[in-house]
PDB file of N, CA and C in Angstrom:
ATOM      1  N   MET A   1      14.945  -6.886  -0.543  1.00  0.00           N
ATOM      2  CA  MET A   1      15.246  -7.617  -1.760  1.00  0.00           C
ATOM      3  C   MET A   1      16.675  -7.293  -2.190  1.00  0.00           C
ATOM      4  N   SER A   2      17.456  -8.303  -2.440  1.00  0.00           N
ATOM      5  CA  SER A   2      18.841  -8.059  -2.852  1.00  0.00           C
ATOM      6  C   SER A   2      18.913  -7.789  -4.354  1.00  0.00           C
ATOM      7  N   ARG A   3      19.876  -6.997  -4.721  1.00  0.00           N
ATOM      8  CA  ARG A   3      20.086  -6.652  -6.125  1.00  0.00           C
ATOM      9  C   ARG A   3      21.181  -7.536  -6.704  1.00  0.00           C
ATOM     10  N   LEU A   4      21.092  -7.776  -8.007  1.00  0.00           N
ATOM     11  CA  LEU A   4      22.122  -8.549  -8.684  1.00  0.00           C
ATOM     12  C   LEU A   4      23.406  -7.726  -8.754  1.00  0.00           C
ATOM     13  N   THR A   5      24.541  -8.380  -8.642  1.00  0.00           N
ATOM     14  CA  THR A   5      25.807  -7.663  -8.686  1.00  0.00           C
ATOM     15  C   THR A   5      26.106  -7.212 -10.114  1.00  0.00           C
ATOM     16  N   SER A   6      26.923  -6.190 -10.229  1.00  0.00           N
ATOM     17  CA  SER A   6      27.323  -5.688 -11.542  1.00  0.00           C
ATOM     18  C   SER A   6      28.033  -6.774 -12.332  1.00  0.00           C
ATOM     19  N   ARG A   7      28.900  -7.531 -11.674  1.00  0.00           N
ATOM     20  CA  ARG A   7      29.644  -8.601 -12.359  1.00  0.00           C
ATOM     21  C   ARG A   7      28.690  -9.636 -12.944  1.00  0.00           C
ATOM     22  N   PHE A   8      27.671 -10.020 -12.176  1.00  0.00           N
ATOM     23  CA  PHE A   8      26.687 -10.987 -12.658  1.00  0.00           C
ATOM     24  C   PHE A   8      25.967 -10.432 -13.890  1.00  0.00           C
ATOM     25  N   LEU A   9      25.554  -9.167 -13.834  1.00  0.00           N
ATOM     26  CA  LEU A   9      24.833  -8.556 -14.954  1.00  0.00           C
ATOM     27  C   LEU A   9      25.709  -8.462 -16.202  1.00  0.00           C
ATOM     28  N   VAL A  10      26.971  -8.123 -16.020  1.00  0.00           N
ATOM     29  CA  VAL A  10      27.898  -8.046 -17.154  1.00  0.00           C
ATOM     30  C   VAL A  10      28.068  -9.430 -17.775  1.00  0.00           C
ATOM     31  N   ASP A  11      28.288 -10.438 -16.946  1.00  0.00           N
ATOM     32  CA  ASP A  11      28.441 -11.805 -17.465  1.00  0.00           C
ATOM     33  C   ASP A  11      27.189 -12.244 -18.220  1.00  0.00           C
ATOM     34  N   LEU A  12      26.025 -11.881 -17.693  1.00  0.00           N
ATOM     35  CA  LEU A  12      24.772 -12.215 -18.355  1.00  0.00           C
ATOM     36  C   LEU A  12      24.683 -11.551 -19.725  1.00  0.00           C
ATOM     37  N   LEU A  13      25.058 -10.288 -19.818  1.00  0.00           N
ATOM     38  CA  LEU A  13      25.037  -9.584 -21.107  1.00  0.00           C
ATOM     39  C   LEU A  13      25.996 -10.241 -22.095  1.00  0.00           C
ATOM     40  N   LEU A  14      27.179 -10.599 -21.646  1.00  0.00           N
ATOM     41  CA  LEU A  14      28.149 -11.258 -22.531  1.00  0.00           C
ATOM     42  C   LEU A  14      27.560 -12.555 -23.097  1.00  0.00           C
ATOM     43  N   ARG A  15      26.928 -13.346 -22.250  1.00  0.00           N
ATOM     44  CA  ARG A  15      26.340 -14.616 -22.709  1.00  0.00           C
ATOM     45  C   ARG A  15      25.142 -14.384 -23.642  1.00  0.00           C
ATOM     46  N   ARG A  16      24.316 -13.400 -23.320  1.00  0.00           N
ATOM     47  CA  ARG A  16      23.152 -13.125 -24.185  1.00  0.00           C
ATOM     48  C   ARG A  16      23.599 -12.652 -25.570  1.00  0.00           C
ATOM     49  N   ALA A  17      24.620 -11.815 -25.617  1.00  0.00           N
ATOM     50  CA  ALA A  17      25.122 -11.332 -26.907  1.00  0.00           C
ATOM     51  C   ALA A  17      25.672 -12.487 -27.733  1.00  0.00           C
ATOM     52  N   GLU A  18      26.443 -13.347 -27.090  1.00  0.00           N
ATOM     53  CA  GLU A  18      27.010 -14.503 -27.793  1.00  0.00           C
ATOM     54  C   GLU A  18      25.905 -15.430 -28.290  1.00  0.00           C
ATOM     55  N   ALA A  19      24.907 -15.677 -27.466  1.00  0.00           N
ATOM     56  CA  ALA A  19      23.793 -16.552 -27.848  1.00  0.00           C
ATOM     57  C   ALA A  19      23.005 -15.976 -29.022  1.00  0.00           C
ATOM     58  N   ALA A  20      22.984 -14.648 -29.143  1.00  0.00           N
ATOM     59  CA  ALA A  20      22.255 -13.991 -30.233  1.00  0.00           C
ATOM     60  C   ALA A  20      23.124 -13.816 -31.475  1.00  0.00           C
ATOM     61  N   GLY A  21      24.353 -14.351 -31.446  1.00  0.00           N
ATOM     62  CA  GLY A  21      25.230 -14.268 -32.607  1.00  0.00           C
ATOM     63  C   GLY A  21      26.063 -13.009 -32.671  1.00  0.00           C
ATOM     64  N   GLY A  22      26.129 -12.272 -31.584  1.00  0.00           N
ATOM     65  CA  GLY A  22      26.901 -11.037 -31.559  1.00  0.00           C
ATOM     66  C   GLY A  22      28.200 -11.195 -30.794  1.00  0.00           C
ATOM     67  N   PHE A  23      28.827 -10.076 -30.539  1.00  0.00           N
ATOM     68  CA  PHE A  23      30.097 -10.035 -29.833  1.00  0.00           C
ATOM     69  C   PHE A  23      29.978  -9.039 -28.693  1.00  0.00           C
ATOM     70  N   ALA A  24      30.506  -9.403 -27.544  1.00  0.00           N
ATOM     71  CA  ALA A  24      30.550  -8.479 -26.411  1.00  0.00           C
ATOM     72  C   ALA A  24      31.873  -8.675 -25.697  1.00  0.00           C
ATOM     73  N   ALA A  25      32.441  -7.572 -25.228  1.00  0.00           N
ATOM     74  CA  ALA A  25      33.717  -7.639 -24.518  1.00  0.00           C
ATOM     75  C   ALA A  25      33.740  -6.601 -23.415  1.00  0.00           C
ATOM     76  N   VAL A  26      34.443  -6.929 -22.345  1.00  0.00           N
ATOM     77  CA  VAL A  26      34.653  -5.988 -21.246  1.00  0.00           C
ATOM     78  C   VAL A  26      35.856  -5.133 -21.613  1.00  0.00           C
ATOM     79  N   LEU A  27      35.630  -3.846 -21.829  1.00  0.00           N
ATOM     80  CA  LEU A  27      36.722  -2.922 -22.132  1.00  0.00           C
ATOM     81  C   LEU A  27      37.367  -2.396 -20.857  1.00  0.00           C
ATOM     82  N   ALA A  28      36.574  -2.294 -19.795  1.00  0.00           N
ATOM     83  CA  ALA A  28      37.078  -1.854 -18.488  1.00  0.00           C
ATOM     84  C   ALA A  28      36.206  -2.488 -17.416  1.00  0.00           C
ATOM     85  N   ALA A  29      36.852  -3.155 -16.476  1.00  0.00           N
ATOM     86  CA  ALA A  29      36.125  -3.790 -15.381  1.00  0.00           C
ATOM     87  C   ALA A  29      35.985  -2.798 -14.235  1.00  0.00           C
ATOM     88  N   GLY A  30      34.801  -2.756 -13.669  1.00  0.00           N
ATOM     89  CA  GLY A  30      34.531  -1.860 -12.554  1.00  0.00           C
ATOM     90  C   GLY A  30      34.366  -2.633 -11.268  1.00  0.00           C
ATOM     91  N   ASP A  31      33.690  -2.023 -10.329  1.00  0.00           N
ATOM     92  CA  ASP A  31      33.432  -2.663  -9.048  1.00  0.00           C
ATOM     93  C   ASP A  31      32.560  -3.895  -9.262  1.00  0.00           C
ATOM     94  N   GLU A  32      32.981  -5.013  -8.700  1.00  0.00           N
ATOM     95  CA  GLU A  32      32.287  -6.295  -8.877  1.00  0.00           C
ATOM     96  C   GLU A  32      30.842  -6.257  -8.384  1.00  0.00           C
ATOM     97  N   ARG A  33      30.602  -5.527  -7.303  1.00  0.00           N
ATOM     98  CA  ARG A  33      29.274  -5.557  -6.685  1.00  0.00           C
ATOM     99  C   ARG A  33      28.347  -4.457  -7.168  1.00  0.00           C
ATOM    100  N   ALA A  34      28.846  -3.226  -7.226  1.00  0.00           N
ATOM    101  CA  ALA A  34      27.921  -2.113  -7.442  1.00  0.00           C
ATOM    102  C   ALA A  34      28.392  -1.096  -8.471  1.00  0.00           C
ATOM    103  N   GLY A  35      29.302  -1.459  -9.355  1.00  0.00           N
ATOM    104  CA  GLY A  35      29.773  -0.498 -10.354  1.00  0.00           C
ATOM    105  C   GLY A  35      28.705  -0.171 -11.382  1.00  0.00           C
ATOM    106  N   ASN A  36      28.677   1.080 -11.822  1.00  0.00           N
ATOM    107  CA  ASN A  36      27.780   1.459 -12.914  1.00  0.00           C
ATOM    108  C   ASN A  36      28.230   0.745 -14.176  1.00  0.00           C
ATOM    109  N   ILE A  37      27.312   0.596 -15.141  1.00  0.00           N
ATOM    110  CA  ILE A  37      27.607  -0.115 -16.377  1.00  0.00           C
ATOM    111  C   ILE A  37      27.325   0.803 -17.557  1.00  0.00           C
ATOM    112  N   LEU A  38      28.319   0.941 -18.432  1.00  0.00           N
ATOM    113  CA  LEU A  38      28.208   1.726 -19.660  1.00  0.00           C
ATOM    114  C   LEU A  38      28.392   0.772 -20.827  1.00  0.00           C
ATOM    115  N   VAL A  39      27.451   0.762 -21.767  1.00  0.00           N
ATOM    116  CA  VAL A  39      27.524  -0.130 -22.920  1.00  0.00           C
ATOM    117  C   VAL A  39      27.760   0.701 -24.169  1.00  0.00           C
ATOM    118  N   GLN A  40      28.829   0.362 -24.870  1.00  0.00           N
ATOM    119  CA  GLN A  40      29.181   1.005 -26.126  1.00  0.00           C
ATOM    120  C   GLN A  40      28.579   0.140 -27.236  1.00  0.00           C
ATOM    121  N   CYS A  41      27.470   0.588 -27.832  1.00  0.00           N
ATOM    122  CA  CYS A  41      26.753  -0.191 -28.839  1.00  0.00           C
ATOM    123  C   CYS A  41      27.396  -0.015 -30.214  1.00  0.00           C
ATOM    124  N   ARG A  42      27.469  -1.121 -30.934  1.00  0.00           N
ATOM    125  CA  ARG A  42      27.962  -1.118 -32.313  1.00  0.00           C
ATOM    126  C   ARG A  42      27.101  -2.085 -33.120  1.00  0.00           C
ATOM    127  N   ASP A  43      27.051  -1.847 -34.420  1.00  0.00           N
ATOM    128  CA  ASP A  43      26.362  -2.746 -35.335  1.00  0.00           C
ATOM    129  C   ASP A  43      27.290  -2.983 -36.513  1.00  0.00           C
ATOM    130  N   ARG A  44      27.878  -4.182 -36.553  1.00  0.00           N
ATOM    131  CA  ARG A  44      28.885  -4.527 -37.562  1.00  0.00           C
ATOM    132  C   ARG A  44      30.020  -3.498 -37.563  1.00  0.00           C
ATOM    133  N   SER A  45      30.482  -3.160 -36.393  1.00  0.00           N
ATOM    134  CA  SER A  45      31.578  -2.219 -36.130  1.00  0.00           C
ATOM    135  C   SER A  45      31.220  -0.757 -36.354  1.00  0.00           C
ATOM    136  N   ALA A  46      30.017  -0.462 -36.853  1.00  0.00           N
ATOM    137  CA  ALA A  46      29.582   0.930 -36.990  1.00  0.00           C
ATOM    138  C   ALA A  46      29.152   1.435 -35.616  1.00  0.00           C
ATOM    139  N   ALA A  47      29.622   2.622 -35.263  1.00  0.00           N
ATOM    140  CA  ALA A  47      29.340   3.176 -33.937  1.00  0.00           C
ATOM    141  C   ALA A  47      27.849   3.399 -33.730  1.00  0.00           C
ATOM    142  N   GLY A  48      27.421   3.100 -32.515  1.00  0.00           N
ATOM    143  CA  GLY A  48      26.045   3.337 -32.097  1.00  0.00           C
ATOM    144  C   GLY A  48      26.056   4.129 -30.804  1.00  0.00           C
ATOM    145  N   PRO A  49      24.938   4.195 -30.122  1.00  0.00           N
ATOM    146  CA  PRO A  49      24.860   5.008 -28.909  1.00  0.00           C
ATOM    147  C   PRO A  49      25.629   4.398 -27.736  1.00  0.00           C
ATOM    148  N   LEU A  50      25.947   5.248 -26.788  1.00  0.00           N
ATOM    149  CA  LEU A  50      26.461   4.817 -25.493  1.00  0.00           C
ATOM    150  C   LEU A  50      25.261   4.779 -24.558  1.00  0.00           C
ATOM    151  N   LEU A  51      25.072   3.672 -23.877  1.00  0.00           N
ATOM    152  CA  LEU A  51      23.954   3.523 -22.953  1.00  0.00           C
ATOM    153  C   LEU A  51      24.497   3.289 -21.554  1.00  0.00           C
ATOM    154  N   GLU A  52      23.933   3.993 -20.574  1.00  0.00           N
ATOM    155  CA  GLU A  52      24.387   3.834 -19.200  1.00  0.00           C
ATOM    156  C   GLU A  52      23.219   3.455 -18.310  1.00  0.00           C
ATOM    157  N   ARG A  53      23.484   2.493 -17.453  1.00  0.00           N
ATOM    158  CA  ARG A  53      22.494   2.035 -16.485  1.00  0.00           C
ATOM    159  C   ARG A  53      22.513   2.995 -15.306  1.00  0.00           C
ATOM    160  N   ARG A  54      21.337   3.573 -15.013  1.00  0.00           N
ATOM    161  CA  ARG A  54      21.240   4.555 -13.934  1.00  0.00           C
ATOM    162  C   ARG A  54      20.139   4.168 -12.961  1.00  0.00           C
ATOM    163  N   PHE A  55      20.374   4.510 -11.726  1.00  0.00           N
ATOM    164  CA  PHE A  55      19.415   4.256 -10.647  1.00  0.00           C
ATOM    165  C   PHE A  55      18.483   5.454 -10.558  1.00  0.00           C
ATOM    166  N   THR A  56      17.171   5.194 -10.506  1.00  0.00           N
ATOM    167  CA  THR A  56      16.193   6.275 -10.425  1.00  0.00           C
ATOM    168  C   THR A  56      15.810   6.529  -8.970  1.00  0.00           C
ATOM    169  N   PRO A  57      15.273   7.710  -8.684  1.00  0.00           N
ATOM    170  CA  PRO A  57      14.810   7.991  -7.321  1.00  0.00           C
ATOM    171  C   PRO A  57      13.724   7.016  -6.851  1.00  0.00           C
ATOM    172  N   GLY A  58      13.000   6.416  -7.792  1.00  0.00           N
ATOM    173  CA  GLY A  58      11.958   5.462  -7.442  1.00  0.00           C
ATOM    174  C   GLY A  58      12.474   4.080  -7.088  1.00  0.00           C
ATOM    175  N   GLY A  59      13.793   3.892  -7.200  1.00  0.00           N
ATOM    176  CA  GLY A  59      14.382   2.609  -6.827  1.00  0.00           C
ATOM    177  C   GLY A  59      14.557   1.639  -7.973  1.00  0.00           C
ATOM    178  N   ASP A  60      14.319   2.074  -9.194  1.00  0.00           N
ATOM    179  CA  ASP A  60      14.470   1.213 -10.363  1.00  0.00           C
ATOM    180  C   ASP A  60      15.706   1.633 -11.157  1.00  0.00           C
ATOM    181  N   TYR A  61      16.064   0.803 -12.117  1.00  0.00           N
ATOM    182  CA  TYR A  61      17.141   1.144 -13.037  1.00  0.00           C
ATOM    183  C   TYR A  61      16.544   1.474 -14.394  1.00  0.00           C
ATOM    184  N   ILE A  62      17.160   2.420 -15.087  1.00  0.00           N
ATOM    185  CA  ILE A  62      16.782   2.754 -16.458  1.00  0.00           C
ATOM    186  C   ILE A  62      18.055   2.802 -17.291  1.00  0.00           C
ATOM    187  N   TRP A  63      17.902   2.747 -18.597  1.00  0.00           N
ATOM    188  CA  TRP A  63      19.032   2.880 -19.519  1.00  0.00           C
ATOM    189  C   TRP A  63      18.883   4.197 -20.259  1.00  0.00           C
ATOM    190  N   ASP A  64      19.884   5.052 -20.127  1.00  0.00           N
ATOM    191  CA  ASP A  64      19.889   6.365 -20.781  1.00  0.00           C
ATOM    192  C   ASP A  64      20.971   6.409 -21.843  1.00  0.00           C
ATOM    193  N   ALA A  65      20.660   7.057 -22.956  1.00  0.00           N
ATOM    194  CA  ALA A  65      21.698   7.368 -23.944  1.00  0.00           C
ATOM    195  C   ALA A  65      22.523   8.510 -23.361  1.00  0.00           C
ATOM    196  N   VAL A  66      23.832   8.364 -23.377  1.00  0.00           N
ATOM    197  CA  VAL A  66      24.739   9.362 -22.817  1.00  0.00           C
ATOM    198  C   VAL A  66      25.834   9.668 -23.827  1.00  0.00           C
ATOM    199  N   GLY A  67      26.610  10.694 -23.531  1.00  0.00           N
ATOM    200  CA  GLY A  67      27.752  11.010 -24.384  1.00  0.00           C
ATOM    201  C   GLY A  67      27.392  11.934 -25.528  1.00  0.00           C
ATOM    202  N   PRO A  68      28.251  11.959 -26.542  1.00  0.00           N
ATOM    203  CA  PRO A  68      28.049  12.884 -27.661  1.00  0.00           C
ATOM    204  C   PRO A  68      26.776  12.555 -28.440  1.00  0.00           C
ATOM    205  N   GLU A  69      26.197  13.601 -29.012  1.00  0.00           N
ATOM    206  CA  GLU A  69      24.957  13.425 -29.770  1.00  0.00           C
ATOM    207  C   GLU A  69      25.155  12.591 -31.024  1.00  0.00           C
ATOM    208  N   ASP A  70      26.321  12.714 -31.652  1.00  0.00           N
ATOM    209  CA  ASP A  70      26.599  11.984 -32.884  1.00  0.00           C
ATOM    210  C   ASP A  70      27.369  10.708 -32.553  1.00  0.00           C
ATOM    211  N   PRO A  71      26.703   9.551 -32.550  1.00  0.00           N
ATOM    212  CA  PRO A  71      27.395   8.318 -32.202  1.00  0.00           C
ATOM    213  C   PRO A  71      28.480   7.936 -33.205  1.00  0.00           C
ATOM    214  N   ALA A  72      28.439   8.501 -34.408  1.00  0.00           N
ATOM    215  CA  ALA A  72      29.457   8.185 -35.407  1.00  0.00           C
ATOM    216  C   ALA A  72      30.782   8.886 -35.114  1.00  0.00           C
ATOM    217  N   ASN A  73      30.774   9.846 -34.201  1.00  0.00           N
ATOM    218  CA  ASN A  73      32.000  10.556 -33.842  1.00  0.00           C
ATOM    219  C   ASN A  73      32.762   9.724 -32.801  1.00  0.00           C
ATOM    220  N   SER A  74      33.582   8.800 -33.288  1.00  0.00           N
ATOM    221  CA  SER A  74      34.255   7.857 -32.395  1.00  0.00           C
ATOM    222  C   SER A  74      35.256   8.547 -31.472  1.00  0.00           C
ATOM    223  N   GLN A  75      35.866   9.635 -31.921  1.00  0.00           N
ATOM    224  CA  GLN A  75      36.806  10.359 -31.053  1.00  0.00           C
ATOM    225  C   GLN A  75      36.068  10.982 -29.865  1.00  0.00           C
ATOM    226  N   ALA A  76      34.909  11.567 -30.130  1.00  0.00           N
ATOM    227  CA  ALA A  76      34.122  12.171 -29.060  1.00  0.00           C
ATOM    228  C   ALA A  76      33.612  11.098 -28.095  1.00  0.00           C
ATOM    229  N   GLN A  77      33.203   9.944 -28.633  1.00  0.00           N
ATOM    230  CA  GLN A  77      32.759   8.847 -27.774  1.00  0.00           C
ATOM    231  C   GLN A  77      33.900   8.358 -26.887  1.00  0.00           C
ATOM    232  N   SER A  78      35.070   8.153 -27.474  1.00  0.00           N
ATOM    233  CA  SER A  78      36.231   7.689 -26.703  1.00  0.00           C
ATOM    234  C   SER A  78      36.596   8.684 -25.611  1.00  0.00           C
ATOM    235  N   ALA A  79      36.561   9.967 -25.941  1.00  0.00           N
ATOM    236  CA  ALA A  79      36.883  11.001 -24.954  1.00  0.00           C
ATOM    237  C   ALA A  79      35.858  10.989 -23.818  1.00  0.00           C
ATOM    238  N   TYR A  80      34.582  10.797 -24.163  1.00  0.00           N
ATOM    239  CA  TYR A  80      33.542  10.731 -23.137  1.00  0.00           C
ATOM    240  C   TYR A  80      33.774   9.546 -22.201  1.00  0.00           C
ATOM    241  N   VAL A  81      34.059   8.390 -22.777  1.00  0.00           N
ATOM    242  CA  VAL A  81      34.286   7.184 -21.962  1.00  0.00           C
ATOM    243  C   VAL A  81      35.495   7.390 -21.048  1.00  0.00           C
ATOM    244  N   GLU A  82      36.559   7.989 -21.568  1.00  0.00           N
ATOM    245  CA  GLU A  82      37.745   8.241 -20.748  1.00  0.00           C
ATOM    246  C   GLU A  82      37.437   9.198 -19.591  1.00  0.00           C
ATOM    247  N   ARG A  83      36.665  10.247 -19.870  1.00  0.00           N
ATOM    248  CA  ARG A  83      36.269  11.177 -18.799  1.00  0.00           C
ATOM    249  C   ARG A  83      35.445  10.469 -17.729  1.00  0.00           C
ATOM    250  N   ARG A  84      34.518   9.635 -18.170  1.00  0.00           N
ATOM    251  CA  ARG A  84      33.676   8.890 -17.217  1.00  0.00           C
ATOM    252  C   ARG A  84      34.520   7.937 -16.378  1.00  0.00           C
ATOM    253  N   ARG A  85      35.499   7.269 -16.993  1.00  0.00           N
ATOM    254  CA  ARG A  85      36.361   6.337 -16.249  1.00  0.00           C
ATOM    255  C   ARG A  85      37.240   7.078 -15.241  1.00  0.00           C
ATOM    256  N   ARG A  86      37.716   8.263 -15.616  1.00  0.00           N
ATOM    257  CA  ARG A  86      38.515   9.052 -14.660  1.00  0.00           C
ATOM    258  C   ARG A  86      37.651   9.504 -13.488  1.00  0.00           C
ATOM    259  N   ALA A  87      36.412   9.876 -13.768  1.00  0.00           N
ATOM    260  CA  ALA A  87      35.507  10.349 -12.721  1.00  0.00           C
ATOM    261  C   ALA A  87      34.950   9.198 -11.879  1.00  0.00           C
ATOM    262  N   ASP A  88      34.835   8.018 -12.470  1.00  0.00           N
ATOM    263  CA  ASP A  88      34.250   6.869 -11.777  1.00  0.00           C
ATOM    264  C   ASP A  88      35.059   5.609 -12.097  1.00  0.00           C
ATOM    265  N   PRO A  89      36.107   5.337 -11.322  1.00  0.00           N
ATOM    266  CA  PRO A  89      36.933   4.156 -11.605  1.00  0.00           C
ATOM    267  C   PRO A  89      36.201   2.835 -11.388  1.00  0.00           C
ATOM    268  N   ASP A  90      35.019   2.868 -10.765  1.00  0.00           N
ATOM    269  CA  ASP A  90      34.227   1.652 -10.560  1.00  0.00           C
ATOM    270  C   ASP A  90      33.336   1.331 -11.756  1.00  0.00           C
ATOM    271  N   LEU A  91      33.383   2.149 -12.803  1.00  0.00           N
ATOM    272  CA  LEU A  91      32.529   2.001 -13.979  1.00  0.00           C
ATOM    273  C   LEU A  91      32.962   0.813 -14.841  1.00  0.00           C
ATOM    274  N   TRP A  92      32.000  -0.008 -15.231  1.00  0.00           N
ATOM    275  CA  TRP A  92      32.218  -1.064 -16.217  1.00  0.00           C
ATOM    276  C   TRP A  92      31.983  -0.462 -17.598  1.00  0.00           C
ATOM    277  N   VAL A  93      32.826  -0.787 -18.561  1.00  0.00           N
ATOM    278  CA  VAL A  93      32.617  -0.372 -19.948  1.00  0.00           C
ATOM    279  C   VAL A  93      32.576  -1.647 -20.788  1.00  0.00           C
ATOM    280  N   ILE A  94      31.442  -1.849 -21.442  1.00  0.00           N
ATOM    281  CA  ILE A  94      31.205  -3.048 -22.240  1.00  0.00           C
ATOM    282  C   ILE A  94      31.010  -2.635 -23.693  1.00  0.00           C
ATOM    283  N   GLU A  95      31.675  -3.328 -24.611  1.00  0.00           N
ATOM    284  CA  GLU A  95      31.428  -3.111 -26.035  1.00  0.00           C
ATOM    285  C   GLU A  95      30.518  -4.226 -26.511  1.00  0.00           C
ATOM    286  N   LEU A  96      29.442  -3.845 -27.171  1.00  0.00           N
ATOM    287  CA  LEU A  96      28.455  -4.787 -27.673  1.00  0.00           C
ATOM    288  C   LEU A  96      28.314  -4.563 -29.170  1.00  0.00           C
ATOM    289  N   ASP A  97      28.684  -5.559 -29.970  1.00  0.00           N
ATOM    290  CA  ASP A  97      28.607  -5.454 -31.423  1.00  0.00           C
ATOM    291  C   ASP A  97      27.625  -6.506 -31.932  1.00  0.00           C
ATOM    292  N   ILE A  98      26.425  -6.037 -32.204  1.00  0.00           N
ATOM    293  CA  ILE A  98      25.340  -6.917 -32.655  1.00  0.00           C
ATOM    294  C   ILE A  98      24.276  -6.044 -33.313  1.00  0.00           C
ATOM    295  N   ALA A  99      23.537  -6.609 -34.247  1.00  0.00           N
ATOM    296  CA  ALA A  99      22.449  -5.857 -34.870  1.00  0.00           C
ATOM    297  C   ALA A  99      21.445  -5.429 -33.805  1.00  0.00           C
ATOM    298  N   ASP A 100      21.043  -4.183 -33.846  1.00  0.00           N
ATOM    299  CA  ASP A 100      20.068  -3.609 -32.913  1.00  0.00           C
ATOM    300  C   ASP A 100      20.497  -3.791 -31.454  1.00  0.00           C
ATOM    301  N   ALA A 101      21.717  -3.394 -31.173  1.00  0.00           N
ATOM    302  CA  ALA A 101      22.287  -3.526 -29.828  1.00  0.00           C
ATOM    303  C   ALA A 101      21.422  -2.858 -28.750  1.00  0.00           C
ATOM    304  N   PRO A 102      20.870  -1.662 -28.987  1.00  0.00           N
ATOM    305  CA  PRO A 102      20.038  -1.057 -27.946  1.00  0.00           C
ATOM    306  C   PRO A 102      18.837  -1.931 -27.542  1.00  0.00           C
ATOM    307  N   ARG A 103      18.272  -2.665 -28.493  1.00  0.00           N
ATOM    308  CA  ARG A 103      17.156  -3.559 -28.173  1.00  0.00           C
ATOM    309  C   ARG A 103      17.625  -4.689 -27.257  1.00  0.00           C
ATOM    310  N   LEU A 104      18.790  -5.266 -27.554  1.00  0.00           N
ATOM    311  CA  LEU A 104      19.318  -6.333 -26.707  1.00  0.00           C
ATOM    312  C   LEU A 104      19.590  -5.815 -25.296  1.00  0.00           C
ATOM    313  N   VAL A 105      20.122  -4.599 -25.203  1.00  0.00           N
ATOM    314  CA  VAL A 105      20.385  -3.999 -23.887  1.00  0.00           C
ATOM    315  C   VAL A 105      19.073  -3.807 -23.126  1.00  0.00           C
ATOM    316  N   ALA A 106      18.030  -3.347 -23.815  1.00  0.00           N
ATOM    317  CA  ALA A 106      16.735  -3.133 -23.156  1.00  0.00           C
ATOM    318  C   ALA A 106      16.156  -4.449 -22.659  1.00  0.00           C
ATOM    319  N   GLU A 107      16.252  -5.498 -23.474  1.00  0.00           N
ATOM    320  CA  GLU A 107      15.754  -6.816 -23.055  1.00  0.00           C
ATOM    321  C   GLU A 107      16.548  -7.334 -21.857  1.00  0.00           C
ATOM    322  N   TRP A 108      17.861  -7.190 -21.912  1.00  0.00           N
ATOM    323  CA  TRP A 108      18.734  -7.640 -20.832  1.00  0.00           C
ATOM    324  C   TRP A 108      18.454  -6.827 -19.573  1.00  0.00           C
ATOM    325  N   GLY A 109      18.281  -5.520 -19.739  1.00  0.00           N
ATOM    326  CA  GLY A 109      18.016  -4.649 -18.600  1.00  0.00           C
ATOM    327  C   GLY A 109      16.712  -4.968 -17.903  1.00  0.00           C
ATOM    328  N   ALA A 110      15.746  -5.477 -18.643  1.00  0.00           N
ATOM    329  CA  ALA A 110      14.455  -5.821 -18.053  1.00  0.00           C
ATOM    330  C   ALA A 110      14.567  -7.041 -17.131  1.00  0.00           C
ATOM    331  N   LEU A 111      15.618  -7.837 -17.302  1.00  0.00           N
ATOM    332  CA  LEU A 111      15.805  -9.017 -16.459  1.00  0.00           C
ATOM    333  C   LEU A 111      16.284  -8.649 -15.059  1.00  0.00           C
ATOM    334  N   ALA A 112      16.948  -7.499 -14.944  1.00  0.00           N
ATOM    335  CA  ALA A 112      17.579  -7.129 -13.665  1.00  0.00           C
ATOM    336  C   ALA A 112      16.669  -6.276 -12.809  1.00  0.00           C
TER     337      ALA A 112
END
């Protein structure tokens, strides 16, 4: 069974956010086919969690909260994202600004 490409999944998230009345933007483009995806959640510009799509040993994908414990600490979040980008240049970084962004990510993640 073939997997959907990272680019396809990112484009899908952008369209779903727009359709739901939110905003989504690519802050950093990663590998088109297999780059990991990190979503920076916001709600009306208020900082929310960082969610990363991870591959499990069972062959599935899950979404984990990553980064600093306090999502309101924007400096710590930015530093975390920069460290991740230096360590993984194939990483996609998406900003999602919509009410209950983690729920939208979970719904979108269930499609893939």
